[in-house]
mmCIF file of C-alpha atoms in Angstrom:
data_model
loop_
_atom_site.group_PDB
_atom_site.id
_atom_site.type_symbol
_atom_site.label_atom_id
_atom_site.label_comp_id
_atom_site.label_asym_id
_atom_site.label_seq_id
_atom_site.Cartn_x
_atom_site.Cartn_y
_atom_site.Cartn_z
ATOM 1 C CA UNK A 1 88.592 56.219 165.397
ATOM 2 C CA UNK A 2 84.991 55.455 163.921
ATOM 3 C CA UNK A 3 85.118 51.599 164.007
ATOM 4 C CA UNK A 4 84.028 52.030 159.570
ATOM 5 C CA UNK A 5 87.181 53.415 159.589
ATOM 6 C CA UNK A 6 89.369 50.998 161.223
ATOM 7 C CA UNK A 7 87.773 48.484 158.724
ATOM 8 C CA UNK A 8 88.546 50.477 155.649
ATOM 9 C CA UNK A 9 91.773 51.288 156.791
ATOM 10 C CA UNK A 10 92.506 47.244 157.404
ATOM 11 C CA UNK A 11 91.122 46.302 153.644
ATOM 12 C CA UNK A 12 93.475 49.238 152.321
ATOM 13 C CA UNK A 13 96.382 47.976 154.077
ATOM 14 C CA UNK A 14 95.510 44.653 152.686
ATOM 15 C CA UNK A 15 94.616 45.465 149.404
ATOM 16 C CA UNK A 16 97.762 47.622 149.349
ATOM 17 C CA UNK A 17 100.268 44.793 150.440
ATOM 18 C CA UNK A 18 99.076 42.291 147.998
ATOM 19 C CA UNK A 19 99.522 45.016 145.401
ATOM 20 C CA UNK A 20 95.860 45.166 143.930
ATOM 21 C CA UNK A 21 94.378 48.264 142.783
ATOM 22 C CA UNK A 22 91.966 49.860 144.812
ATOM 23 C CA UNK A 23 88.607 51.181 143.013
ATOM 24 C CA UNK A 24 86.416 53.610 145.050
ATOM 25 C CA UNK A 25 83.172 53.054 145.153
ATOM 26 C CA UNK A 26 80.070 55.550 146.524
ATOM 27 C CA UNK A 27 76.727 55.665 144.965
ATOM 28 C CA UNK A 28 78.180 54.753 141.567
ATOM 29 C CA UNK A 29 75.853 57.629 139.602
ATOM 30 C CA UNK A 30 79.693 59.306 138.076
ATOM 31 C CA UNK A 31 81.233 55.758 136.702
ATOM 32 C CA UNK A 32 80.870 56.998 133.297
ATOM 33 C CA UNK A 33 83.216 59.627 133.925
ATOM 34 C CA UNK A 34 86.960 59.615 133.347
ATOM 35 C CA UNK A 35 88.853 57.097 132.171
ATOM 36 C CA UNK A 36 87.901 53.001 132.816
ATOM 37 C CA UNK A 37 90.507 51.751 135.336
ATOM 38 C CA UNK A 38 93.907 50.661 133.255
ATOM 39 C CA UNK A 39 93.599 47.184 135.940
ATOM 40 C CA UNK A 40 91.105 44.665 135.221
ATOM 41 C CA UNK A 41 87.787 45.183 137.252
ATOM 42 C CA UNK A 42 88.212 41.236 138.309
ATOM 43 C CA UNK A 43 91.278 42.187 140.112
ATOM 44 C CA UNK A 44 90.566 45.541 141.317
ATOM 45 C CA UNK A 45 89.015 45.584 145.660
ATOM 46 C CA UNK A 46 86.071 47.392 145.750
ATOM 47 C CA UNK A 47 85.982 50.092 148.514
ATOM 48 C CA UNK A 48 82.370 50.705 149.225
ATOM 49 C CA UNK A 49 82.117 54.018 150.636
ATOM 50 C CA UNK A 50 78.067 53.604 150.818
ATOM 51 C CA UNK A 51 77.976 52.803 154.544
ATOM 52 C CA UNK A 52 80.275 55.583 155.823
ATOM 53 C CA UNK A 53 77.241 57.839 155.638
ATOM 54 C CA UNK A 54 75.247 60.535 157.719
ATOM 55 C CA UNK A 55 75.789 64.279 158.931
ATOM 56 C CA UNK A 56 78.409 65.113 161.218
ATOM 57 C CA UNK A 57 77.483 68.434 162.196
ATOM 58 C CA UNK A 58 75.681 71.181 160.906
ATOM 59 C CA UNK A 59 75.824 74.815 162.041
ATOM 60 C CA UNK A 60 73.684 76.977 160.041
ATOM 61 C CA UNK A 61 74.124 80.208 161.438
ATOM 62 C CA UNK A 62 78.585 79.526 160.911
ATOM 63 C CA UNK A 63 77.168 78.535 156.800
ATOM 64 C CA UNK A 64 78.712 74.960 157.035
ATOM 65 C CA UNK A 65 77.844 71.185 157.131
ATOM 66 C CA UNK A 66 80.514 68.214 157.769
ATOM 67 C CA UNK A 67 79.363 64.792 156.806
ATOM 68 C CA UNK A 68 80.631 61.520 156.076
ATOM 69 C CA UNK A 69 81.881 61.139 152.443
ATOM 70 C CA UNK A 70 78.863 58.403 151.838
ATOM 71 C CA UNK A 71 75.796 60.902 152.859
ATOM 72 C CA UNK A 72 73.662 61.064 149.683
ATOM 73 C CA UNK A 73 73.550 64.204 147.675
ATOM 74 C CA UNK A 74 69.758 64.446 148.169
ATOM 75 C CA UNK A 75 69.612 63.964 152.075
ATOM 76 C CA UNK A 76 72.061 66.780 152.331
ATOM 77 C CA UNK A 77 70.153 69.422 149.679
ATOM 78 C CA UNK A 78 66.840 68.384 152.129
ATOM 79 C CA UNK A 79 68.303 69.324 155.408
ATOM 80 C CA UNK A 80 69.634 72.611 153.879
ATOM 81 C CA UNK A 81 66.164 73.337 152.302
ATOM 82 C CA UNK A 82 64.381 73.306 155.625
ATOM 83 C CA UNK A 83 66.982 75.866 157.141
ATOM 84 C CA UNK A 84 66.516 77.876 153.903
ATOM 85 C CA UNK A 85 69.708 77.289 152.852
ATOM 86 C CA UNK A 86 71.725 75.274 149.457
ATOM 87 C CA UNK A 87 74.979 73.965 147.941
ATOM 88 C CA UNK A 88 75.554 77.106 146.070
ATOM 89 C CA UNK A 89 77.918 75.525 143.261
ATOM 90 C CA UNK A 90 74.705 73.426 142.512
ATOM 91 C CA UNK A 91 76.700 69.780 142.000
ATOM 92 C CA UNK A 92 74.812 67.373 139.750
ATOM 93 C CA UNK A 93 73.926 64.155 140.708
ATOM 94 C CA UNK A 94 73.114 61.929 137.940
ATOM 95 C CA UNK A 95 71.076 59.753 140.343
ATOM 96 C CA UNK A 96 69.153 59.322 143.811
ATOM 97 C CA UNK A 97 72.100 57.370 145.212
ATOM 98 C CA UNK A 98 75.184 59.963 144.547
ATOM 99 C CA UNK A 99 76.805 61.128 147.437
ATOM 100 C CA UNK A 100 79.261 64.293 149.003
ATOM 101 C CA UNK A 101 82.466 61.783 148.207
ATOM 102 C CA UNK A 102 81.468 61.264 144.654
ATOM 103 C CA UNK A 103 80.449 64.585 144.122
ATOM 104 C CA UNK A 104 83.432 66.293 145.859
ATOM 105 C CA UNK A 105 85.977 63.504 144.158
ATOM 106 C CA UNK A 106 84.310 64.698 140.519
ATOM 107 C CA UNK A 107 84.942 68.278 141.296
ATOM 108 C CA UNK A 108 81.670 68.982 138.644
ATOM 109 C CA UNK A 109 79.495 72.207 139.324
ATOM 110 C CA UNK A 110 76.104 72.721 138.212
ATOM 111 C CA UNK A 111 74.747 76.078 136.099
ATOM 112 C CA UNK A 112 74.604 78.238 139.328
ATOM 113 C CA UNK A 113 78.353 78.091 139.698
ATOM 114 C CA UNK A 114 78.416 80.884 136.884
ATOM 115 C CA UNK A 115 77.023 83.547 139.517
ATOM 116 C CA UNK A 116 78.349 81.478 142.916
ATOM 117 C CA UNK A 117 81.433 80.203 142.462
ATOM 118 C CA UNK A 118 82.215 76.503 141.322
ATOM 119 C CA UNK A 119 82.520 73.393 144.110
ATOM 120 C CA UNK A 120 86.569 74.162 144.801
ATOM 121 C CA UNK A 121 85.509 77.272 146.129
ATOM 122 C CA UNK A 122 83.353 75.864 148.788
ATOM 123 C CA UNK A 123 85.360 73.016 150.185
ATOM 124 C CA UNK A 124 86.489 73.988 153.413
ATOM 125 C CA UNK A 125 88.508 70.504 154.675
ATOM 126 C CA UNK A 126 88.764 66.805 154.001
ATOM 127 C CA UNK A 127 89.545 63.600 155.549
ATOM 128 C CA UNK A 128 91.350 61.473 153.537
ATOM 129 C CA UNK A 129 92.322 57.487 154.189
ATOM 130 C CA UNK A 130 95.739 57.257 151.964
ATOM 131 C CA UNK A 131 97.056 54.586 150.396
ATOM 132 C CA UNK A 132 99.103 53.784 153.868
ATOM 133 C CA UNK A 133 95.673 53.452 155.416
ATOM 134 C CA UNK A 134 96.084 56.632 157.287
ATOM 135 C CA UNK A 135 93.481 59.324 158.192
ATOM 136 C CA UNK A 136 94.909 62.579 156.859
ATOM 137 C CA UNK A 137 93.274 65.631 157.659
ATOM 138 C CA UNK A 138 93.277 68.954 155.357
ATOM 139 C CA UNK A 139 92.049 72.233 156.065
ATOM 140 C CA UNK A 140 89.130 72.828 159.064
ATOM 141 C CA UNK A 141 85.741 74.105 159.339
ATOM 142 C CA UNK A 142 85.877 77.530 159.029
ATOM 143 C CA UNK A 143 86.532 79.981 156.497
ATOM 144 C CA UNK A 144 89.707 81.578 158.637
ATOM 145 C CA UNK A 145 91.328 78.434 159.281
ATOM 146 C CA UNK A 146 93.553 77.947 156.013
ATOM 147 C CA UNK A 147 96.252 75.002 157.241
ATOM 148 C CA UNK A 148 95.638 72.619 154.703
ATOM 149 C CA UNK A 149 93.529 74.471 152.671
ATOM 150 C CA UNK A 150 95.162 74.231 149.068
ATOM 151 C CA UNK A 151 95.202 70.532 149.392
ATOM 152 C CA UNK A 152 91.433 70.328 150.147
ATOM 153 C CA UNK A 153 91.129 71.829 146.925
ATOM 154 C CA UNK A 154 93.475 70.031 144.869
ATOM 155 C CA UNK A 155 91.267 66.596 146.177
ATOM 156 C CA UNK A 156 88.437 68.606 144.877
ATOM 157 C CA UNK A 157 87.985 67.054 141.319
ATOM 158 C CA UNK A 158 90.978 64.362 141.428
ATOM 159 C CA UNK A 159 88.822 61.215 140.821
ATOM 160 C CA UNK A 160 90.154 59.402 144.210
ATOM 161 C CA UNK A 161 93.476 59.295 142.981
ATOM 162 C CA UNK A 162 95.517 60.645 146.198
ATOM 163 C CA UNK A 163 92.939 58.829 148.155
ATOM 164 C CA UNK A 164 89.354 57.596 149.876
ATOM 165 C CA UNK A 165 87.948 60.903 150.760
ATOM 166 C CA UNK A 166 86.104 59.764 154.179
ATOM 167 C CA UNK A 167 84.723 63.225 155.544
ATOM 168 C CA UNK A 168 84.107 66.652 153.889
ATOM 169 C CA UNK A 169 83.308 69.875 155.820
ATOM 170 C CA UNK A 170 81.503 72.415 153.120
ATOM 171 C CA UNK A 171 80.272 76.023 153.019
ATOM 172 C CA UNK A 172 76.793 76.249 152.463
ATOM 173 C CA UNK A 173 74.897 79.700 151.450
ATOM 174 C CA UNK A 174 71.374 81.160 152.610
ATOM 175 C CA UNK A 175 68.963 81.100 149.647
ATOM 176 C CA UNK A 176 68.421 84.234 147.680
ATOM 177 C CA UNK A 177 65.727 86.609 148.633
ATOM 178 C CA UNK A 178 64.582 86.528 145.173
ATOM 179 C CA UNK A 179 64.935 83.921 142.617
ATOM 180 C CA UNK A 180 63.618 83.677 139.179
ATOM 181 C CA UNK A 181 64.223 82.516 135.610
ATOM 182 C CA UNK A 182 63.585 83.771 132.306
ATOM 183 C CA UNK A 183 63.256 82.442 128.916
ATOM 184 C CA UNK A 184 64.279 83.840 125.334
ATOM 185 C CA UNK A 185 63.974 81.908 121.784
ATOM 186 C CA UNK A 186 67.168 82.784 120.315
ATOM 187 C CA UNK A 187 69.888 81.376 118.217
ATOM 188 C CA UNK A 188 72.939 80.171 119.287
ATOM 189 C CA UNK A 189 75.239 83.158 118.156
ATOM 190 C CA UNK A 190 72.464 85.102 119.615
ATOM 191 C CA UNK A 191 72.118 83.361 122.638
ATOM 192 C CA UNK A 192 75.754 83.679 123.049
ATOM 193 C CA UNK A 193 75.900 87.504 122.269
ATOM 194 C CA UNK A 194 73.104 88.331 125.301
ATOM 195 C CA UNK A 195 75.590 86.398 127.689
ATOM 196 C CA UNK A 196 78.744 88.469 126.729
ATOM 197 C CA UNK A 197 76.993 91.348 128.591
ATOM 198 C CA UNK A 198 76.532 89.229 131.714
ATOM 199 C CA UNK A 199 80.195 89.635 133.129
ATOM 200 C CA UNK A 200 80.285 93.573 133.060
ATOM 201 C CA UNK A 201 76.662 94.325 134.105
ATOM 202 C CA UNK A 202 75.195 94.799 137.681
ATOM 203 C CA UNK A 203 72.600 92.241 137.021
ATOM 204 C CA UNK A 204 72.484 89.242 139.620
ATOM 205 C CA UNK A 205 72.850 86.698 137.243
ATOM 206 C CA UNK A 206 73.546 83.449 138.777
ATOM 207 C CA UNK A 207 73.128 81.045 135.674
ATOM 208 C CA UNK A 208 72.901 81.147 131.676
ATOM 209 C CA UNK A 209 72.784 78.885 129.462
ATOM 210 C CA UNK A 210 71.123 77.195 126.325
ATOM 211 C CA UNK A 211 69.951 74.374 125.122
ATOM 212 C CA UNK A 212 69.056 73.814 121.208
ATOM 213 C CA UNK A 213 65.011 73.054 119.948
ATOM 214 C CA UNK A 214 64.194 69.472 119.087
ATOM 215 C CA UNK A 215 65.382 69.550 115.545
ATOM 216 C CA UNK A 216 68.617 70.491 116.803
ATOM 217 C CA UNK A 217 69.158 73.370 114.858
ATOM 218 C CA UNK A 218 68.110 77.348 114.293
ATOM 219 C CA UNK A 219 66.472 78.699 117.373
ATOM 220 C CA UNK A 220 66.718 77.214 121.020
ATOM 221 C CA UNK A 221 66.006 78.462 124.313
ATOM 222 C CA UNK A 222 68.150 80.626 126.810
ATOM 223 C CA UNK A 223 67.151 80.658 130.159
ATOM 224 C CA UNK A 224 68.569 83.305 132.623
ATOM 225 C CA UNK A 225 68.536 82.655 136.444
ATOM 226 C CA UNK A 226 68.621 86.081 138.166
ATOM 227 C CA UNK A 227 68.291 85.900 142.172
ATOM 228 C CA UNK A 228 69.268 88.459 144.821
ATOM 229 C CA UNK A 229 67.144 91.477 146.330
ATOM 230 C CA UNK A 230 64.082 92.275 145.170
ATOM 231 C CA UNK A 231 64.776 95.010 143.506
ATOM 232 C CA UNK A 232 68.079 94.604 141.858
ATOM 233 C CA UNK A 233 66.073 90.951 139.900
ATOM 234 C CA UNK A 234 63.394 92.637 139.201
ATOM 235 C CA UNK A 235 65.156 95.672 137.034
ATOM 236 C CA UNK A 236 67.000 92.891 135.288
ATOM 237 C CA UNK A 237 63.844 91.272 134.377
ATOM 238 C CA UNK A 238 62.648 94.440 132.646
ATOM 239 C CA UNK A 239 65.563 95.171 131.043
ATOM 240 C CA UNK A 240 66.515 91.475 129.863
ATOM 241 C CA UNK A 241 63.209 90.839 128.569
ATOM 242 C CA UNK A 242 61.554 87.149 127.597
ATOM 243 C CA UNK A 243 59.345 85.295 129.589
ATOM 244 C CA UNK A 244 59.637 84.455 133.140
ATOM 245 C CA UNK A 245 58.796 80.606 134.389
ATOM 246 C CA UNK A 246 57.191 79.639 137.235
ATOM 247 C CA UNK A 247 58.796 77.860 140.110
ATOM 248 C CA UNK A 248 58.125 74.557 139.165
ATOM 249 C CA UNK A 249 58.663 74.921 135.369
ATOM 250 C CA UNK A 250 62.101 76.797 136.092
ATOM 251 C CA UNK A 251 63.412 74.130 138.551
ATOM 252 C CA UNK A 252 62.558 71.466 135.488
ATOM 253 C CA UNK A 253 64.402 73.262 133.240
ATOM 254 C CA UNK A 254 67.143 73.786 135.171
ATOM 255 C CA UNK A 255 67.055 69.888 136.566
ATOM 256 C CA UNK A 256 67.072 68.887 133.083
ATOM 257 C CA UNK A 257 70.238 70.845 132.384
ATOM 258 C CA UNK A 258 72.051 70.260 135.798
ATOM 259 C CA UNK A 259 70.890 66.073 135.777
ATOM 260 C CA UNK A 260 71.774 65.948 131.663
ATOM 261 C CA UNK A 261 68.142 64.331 131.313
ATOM 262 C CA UNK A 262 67.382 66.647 128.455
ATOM 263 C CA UNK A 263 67.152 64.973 124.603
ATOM 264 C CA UNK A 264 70.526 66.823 123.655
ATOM 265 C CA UNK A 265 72.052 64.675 126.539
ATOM 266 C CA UNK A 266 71.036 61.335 125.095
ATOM 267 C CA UNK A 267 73.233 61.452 122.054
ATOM 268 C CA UNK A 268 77.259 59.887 122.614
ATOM 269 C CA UNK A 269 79.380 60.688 121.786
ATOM 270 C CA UNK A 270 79.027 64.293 124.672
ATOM 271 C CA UNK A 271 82.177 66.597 124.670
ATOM 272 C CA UNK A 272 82.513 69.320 127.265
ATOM 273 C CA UNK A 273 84.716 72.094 126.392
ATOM 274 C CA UNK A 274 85.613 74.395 128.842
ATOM 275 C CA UNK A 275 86.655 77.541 126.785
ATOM 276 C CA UNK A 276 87.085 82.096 127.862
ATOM 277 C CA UNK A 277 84.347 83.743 128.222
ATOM 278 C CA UNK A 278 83.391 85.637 124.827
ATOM 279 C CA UNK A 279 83.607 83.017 122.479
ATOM 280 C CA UNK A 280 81.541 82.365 119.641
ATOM 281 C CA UNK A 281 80.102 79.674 118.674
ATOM 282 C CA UNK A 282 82.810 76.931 117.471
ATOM 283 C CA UNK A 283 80.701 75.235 114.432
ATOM 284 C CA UNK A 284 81.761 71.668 115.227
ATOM 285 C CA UNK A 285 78.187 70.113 115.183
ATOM 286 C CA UNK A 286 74.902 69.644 117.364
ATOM 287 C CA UNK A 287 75.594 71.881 120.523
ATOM 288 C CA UNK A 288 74.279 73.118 124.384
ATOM 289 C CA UNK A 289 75.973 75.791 126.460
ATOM 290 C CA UNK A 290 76.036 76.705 129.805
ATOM 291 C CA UNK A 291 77.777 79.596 132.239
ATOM 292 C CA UNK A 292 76.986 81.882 129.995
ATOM 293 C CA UNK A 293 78.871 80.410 126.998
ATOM 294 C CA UNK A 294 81.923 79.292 129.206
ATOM 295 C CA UNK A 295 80.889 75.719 129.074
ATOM 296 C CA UNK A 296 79.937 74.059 125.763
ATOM 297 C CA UNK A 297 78.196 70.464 124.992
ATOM 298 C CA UNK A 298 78.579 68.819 121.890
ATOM 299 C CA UNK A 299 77.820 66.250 119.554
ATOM 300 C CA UNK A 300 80.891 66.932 117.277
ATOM 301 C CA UNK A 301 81.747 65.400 113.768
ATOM 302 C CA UNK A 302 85.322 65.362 114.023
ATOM 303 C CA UNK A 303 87.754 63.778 116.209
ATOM 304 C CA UNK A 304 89.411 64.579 119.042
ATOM 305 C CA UNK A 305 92.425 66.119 117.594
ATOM 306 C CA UNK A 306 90.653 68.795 115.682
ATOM 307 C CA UNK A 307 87.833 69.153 119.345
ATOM 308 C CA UNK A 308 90.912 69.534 121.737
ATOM 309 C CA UNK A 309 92.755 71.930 119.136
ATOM 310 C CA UNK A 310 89.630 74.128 119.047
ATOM 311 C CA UNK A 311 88.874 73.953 122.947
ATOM 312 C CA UNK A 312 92.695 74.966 123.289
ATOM 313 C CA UNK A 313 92.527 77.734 120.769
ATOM 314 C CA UNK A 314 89.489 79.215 122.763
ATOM 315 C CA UNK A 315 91.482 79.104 125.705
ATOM 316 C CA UNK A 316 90.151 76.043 127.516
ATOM 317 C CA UNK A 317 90.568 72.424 126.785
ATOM 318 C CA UNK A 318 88.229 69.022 126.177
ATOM 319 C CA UNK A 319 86.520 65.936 127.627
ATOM 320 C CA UNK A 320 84.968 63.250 126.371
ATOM 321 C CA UNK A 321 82.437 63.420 128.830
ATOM 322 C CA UNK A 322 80.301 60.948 128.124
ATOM 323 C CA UNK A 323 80.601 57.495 125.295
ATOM 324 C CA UNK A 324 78.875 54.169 124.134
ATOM 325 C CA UNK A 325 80.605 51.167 122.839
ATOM 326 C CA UNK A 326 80.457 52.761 119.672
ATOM 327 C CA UNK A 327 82.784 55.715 121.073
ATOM 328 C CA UNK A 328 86.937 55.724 119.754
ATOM 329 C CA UNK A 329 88.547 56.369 122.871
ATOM 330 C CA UNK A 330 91.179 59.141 122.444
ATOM 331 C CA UNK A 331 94.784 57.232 123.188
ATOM 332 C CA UNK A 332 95.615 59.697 125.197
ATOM 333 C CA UNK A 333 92.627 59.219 127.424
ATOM 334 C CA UNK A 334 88.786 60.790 128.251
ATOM 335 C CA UNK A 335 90.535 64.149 129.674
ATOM 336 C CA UNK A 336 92.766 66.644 127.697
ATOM 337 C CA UNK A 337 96.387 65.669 128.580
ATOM 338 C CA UNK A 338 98.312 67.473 130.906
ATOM 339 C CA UNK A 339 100.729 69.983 130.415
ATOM 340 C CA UNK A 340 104.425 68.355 131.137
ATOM 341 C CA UNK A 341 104.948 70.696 133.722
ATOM 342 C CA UNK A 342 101.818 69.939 135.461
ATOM 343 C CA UNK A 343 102.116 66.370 134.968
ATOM 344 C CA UNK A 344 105.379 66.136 136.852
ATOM 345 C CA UNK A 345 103.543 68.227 139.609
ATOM 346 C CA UNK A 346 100.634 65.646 139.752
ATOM 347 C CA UNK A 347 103.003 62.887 139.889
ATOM 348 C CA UNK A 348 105.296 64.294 142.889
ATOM 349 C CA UNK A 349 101.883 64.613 144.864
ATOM 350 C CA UNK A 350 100.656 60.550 143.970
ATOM 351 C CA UNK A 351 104.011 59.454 144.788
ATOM 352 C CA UNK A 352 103.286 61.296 148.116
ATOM 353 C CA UNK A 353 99.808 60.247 148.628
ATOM 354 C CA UNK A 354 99.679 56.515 147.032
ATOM 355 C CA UNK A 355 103.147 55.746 146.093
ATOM 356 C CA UNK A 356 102.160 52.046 144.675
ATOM 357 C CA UNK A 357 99.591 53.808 142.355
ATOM 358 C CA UNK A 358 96.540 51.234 144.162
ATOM 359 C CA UNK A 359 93.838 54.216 144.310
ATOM 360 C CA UNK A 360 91.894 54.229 141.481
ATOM 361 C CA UNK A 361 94.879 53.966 138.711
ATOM 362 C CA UNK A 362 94.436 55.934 135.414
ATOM 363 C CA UNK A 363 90.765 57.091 136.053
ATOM 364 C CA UNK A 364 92.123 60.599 135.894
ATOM 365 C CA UNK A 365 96.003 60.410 133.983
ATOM 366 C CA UNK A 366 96.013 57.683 132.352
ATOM 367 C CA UNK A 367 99.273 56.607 133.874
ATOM 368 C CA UNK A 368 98.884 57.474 137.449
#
């Protein structure tokens, strides 16, 4: 075994025997996310996943890429770009220093998941050092081998609860033939109304969304990411209209979007609702969309009652995605609660994985 793991695996063990909780630690660029640890940060070991970097393997013509959990984000998207090839699900990174653990362990997907797919999809296995200090192994490297598989998913998005995820295997994806983006001033409720059309066409529309003009109100801009053959982008061009960006101006927009370094972003407290596909606009205050309307930011004016009864309604649910010290916590925690069902589910699987609850208690149920 890699000798970085041996070491983790002894300051689990330890950590785990003189019962302190256990807070994961990669490039720190998500720590605003989820819920602050229910343990007091004085108490809490530090597992610095930082050095437990670097690729593994990489076979481009098989479309996937192993690397240690630590590997930043942006050393990752630069190999790929010289073999023409990307993270399809587009993960945000909210920094230079993020990495594949952080941004696996999130589970977030950027505006091109509309059209690919979002990071779940792509996650083909996982190594994971348990609360025993074990190396468990889920899933493989290929598409075809499926032992495992669900459980490399479920880590997918679990905030390091079950676990240290130490090495992730992903699909990758060649780069479209033909990639561009288009602009349209629109309202919201018009903005929204173009996007209802996306799901039924034939137009290779890989991302959609909106963001609102400076004054925060009336018209904003919706920008369309078609990519695919030639052919099939260019008659959705014609037909869809507005005005198409160049290369650099579209990957801004998009990177302001994807990174949240847009003005919209700036304000706290930031909801994200994920609701069906179809639905209007939800009149609860200042507001950004993405996939097409599936995804919704806002600024709201009422509380989280009345934002997580709306988000439910629409078919979805609510996070408080991002807060200041100014924020009211909901009592129930950042993320909508669980169903009971679901929550008994989740709890069988952490009293499998991390039966002493060390790993990185109530960042994702607030009492697991």
């Amino acid at each position: 075994m890699d000798y970085r793991l041996t070491e983790m695996s002894e300051q689990v063990t330890t950590a785990r025997a003189s019962y302190r909780p256990i807070e994961i630690v990669g490039g720190a660029t998500k720590r605003f996310y989820g819920n602050p640890m229910q343990a007091s940060d004085n108490n809490a070991f530090k597992l610095q996943m930082g050095g437990l970097d670097g690729v593994i393997r990489y076979e481009p013509s098989e479309l996937v890429l192993t690397a240690w959990a630590g590997t930043r984000l942006q050393e990752i998207s630069q190999l790929l770009h010289e073999r023409n090839q990307m993270l399809a699900f587009d993960p945000p990174g909210f920094g230079p220093d993020s990495t594949l653990g952080g941004v696996v362990a999130a589970g977030l997907s950027g505006p091109s998941s509309f059209g690919y797919g979002p990071l779940r999809h792509y996650v083909l296995g996982i190594r994971l050092l348990d609360a025993q200090g074990r190396i468990l192994r889920f899933g493989g490297e290929v598409m075809k081998n499926v032992a495992g598989y669900d459980v490399s998913r479920l880590l997918a998005g679990s905030m390091g609860m079950f676990g240290a995820i130490v090495e992730v295997s992903i699909k990758v994806l060649p780069r479209p033939e033909h990639d561009i983006s288009c602009v349209l001033e629109l309202s919201e409720a018009a903005a929204l109304a173009v996007c209802r059309s996306f799901r039924a066409s034939t137009w290779p529309v890989k991302a959609a969304a909106w963001l609102p003009g400076d004054a925060g109100v009336g018209a904003g801009t919706l920008c369309v990411r078609l990519a695919g053959a030639q052919a099939a982008v260019e008659h959705a061009r014609q037909s869809l209209g507005g005005q198409v960006l160049d290369q650099q101006e579209a990957s801004a927009w998009w990177s302001a979007l994807r990174e949240q370094t847009h003005s919209f972003f700036t304000r706290r407290p930031l909801w994200r609702l994920a609701v069906r596909s179809g639905t209007p606009a939800l009149d609860l205050g200042p507001c950004a969309f993405d996939l097409a309307g599936e995804v919704r930011w806002l600024v709201p004016d009422n509380d989280a009652t009345t934002i997580r009864s709306v988000a439910s309604k629409a078919g979805g649910h609510a996070t408080l995605f991002r807060h200041d010290h100014t924020t009211r916590i909901p009592a129930d925690g950042v993320f909508q609660p669980l169903a009971p069902t679901m929550h008994a589910v989740v709890r069988r699987l952490k009293g499998e994985f991390d039966p002493k609850g060390v790993f990185n208690p109530g960042r994702l149920v607030l009492d697991l």
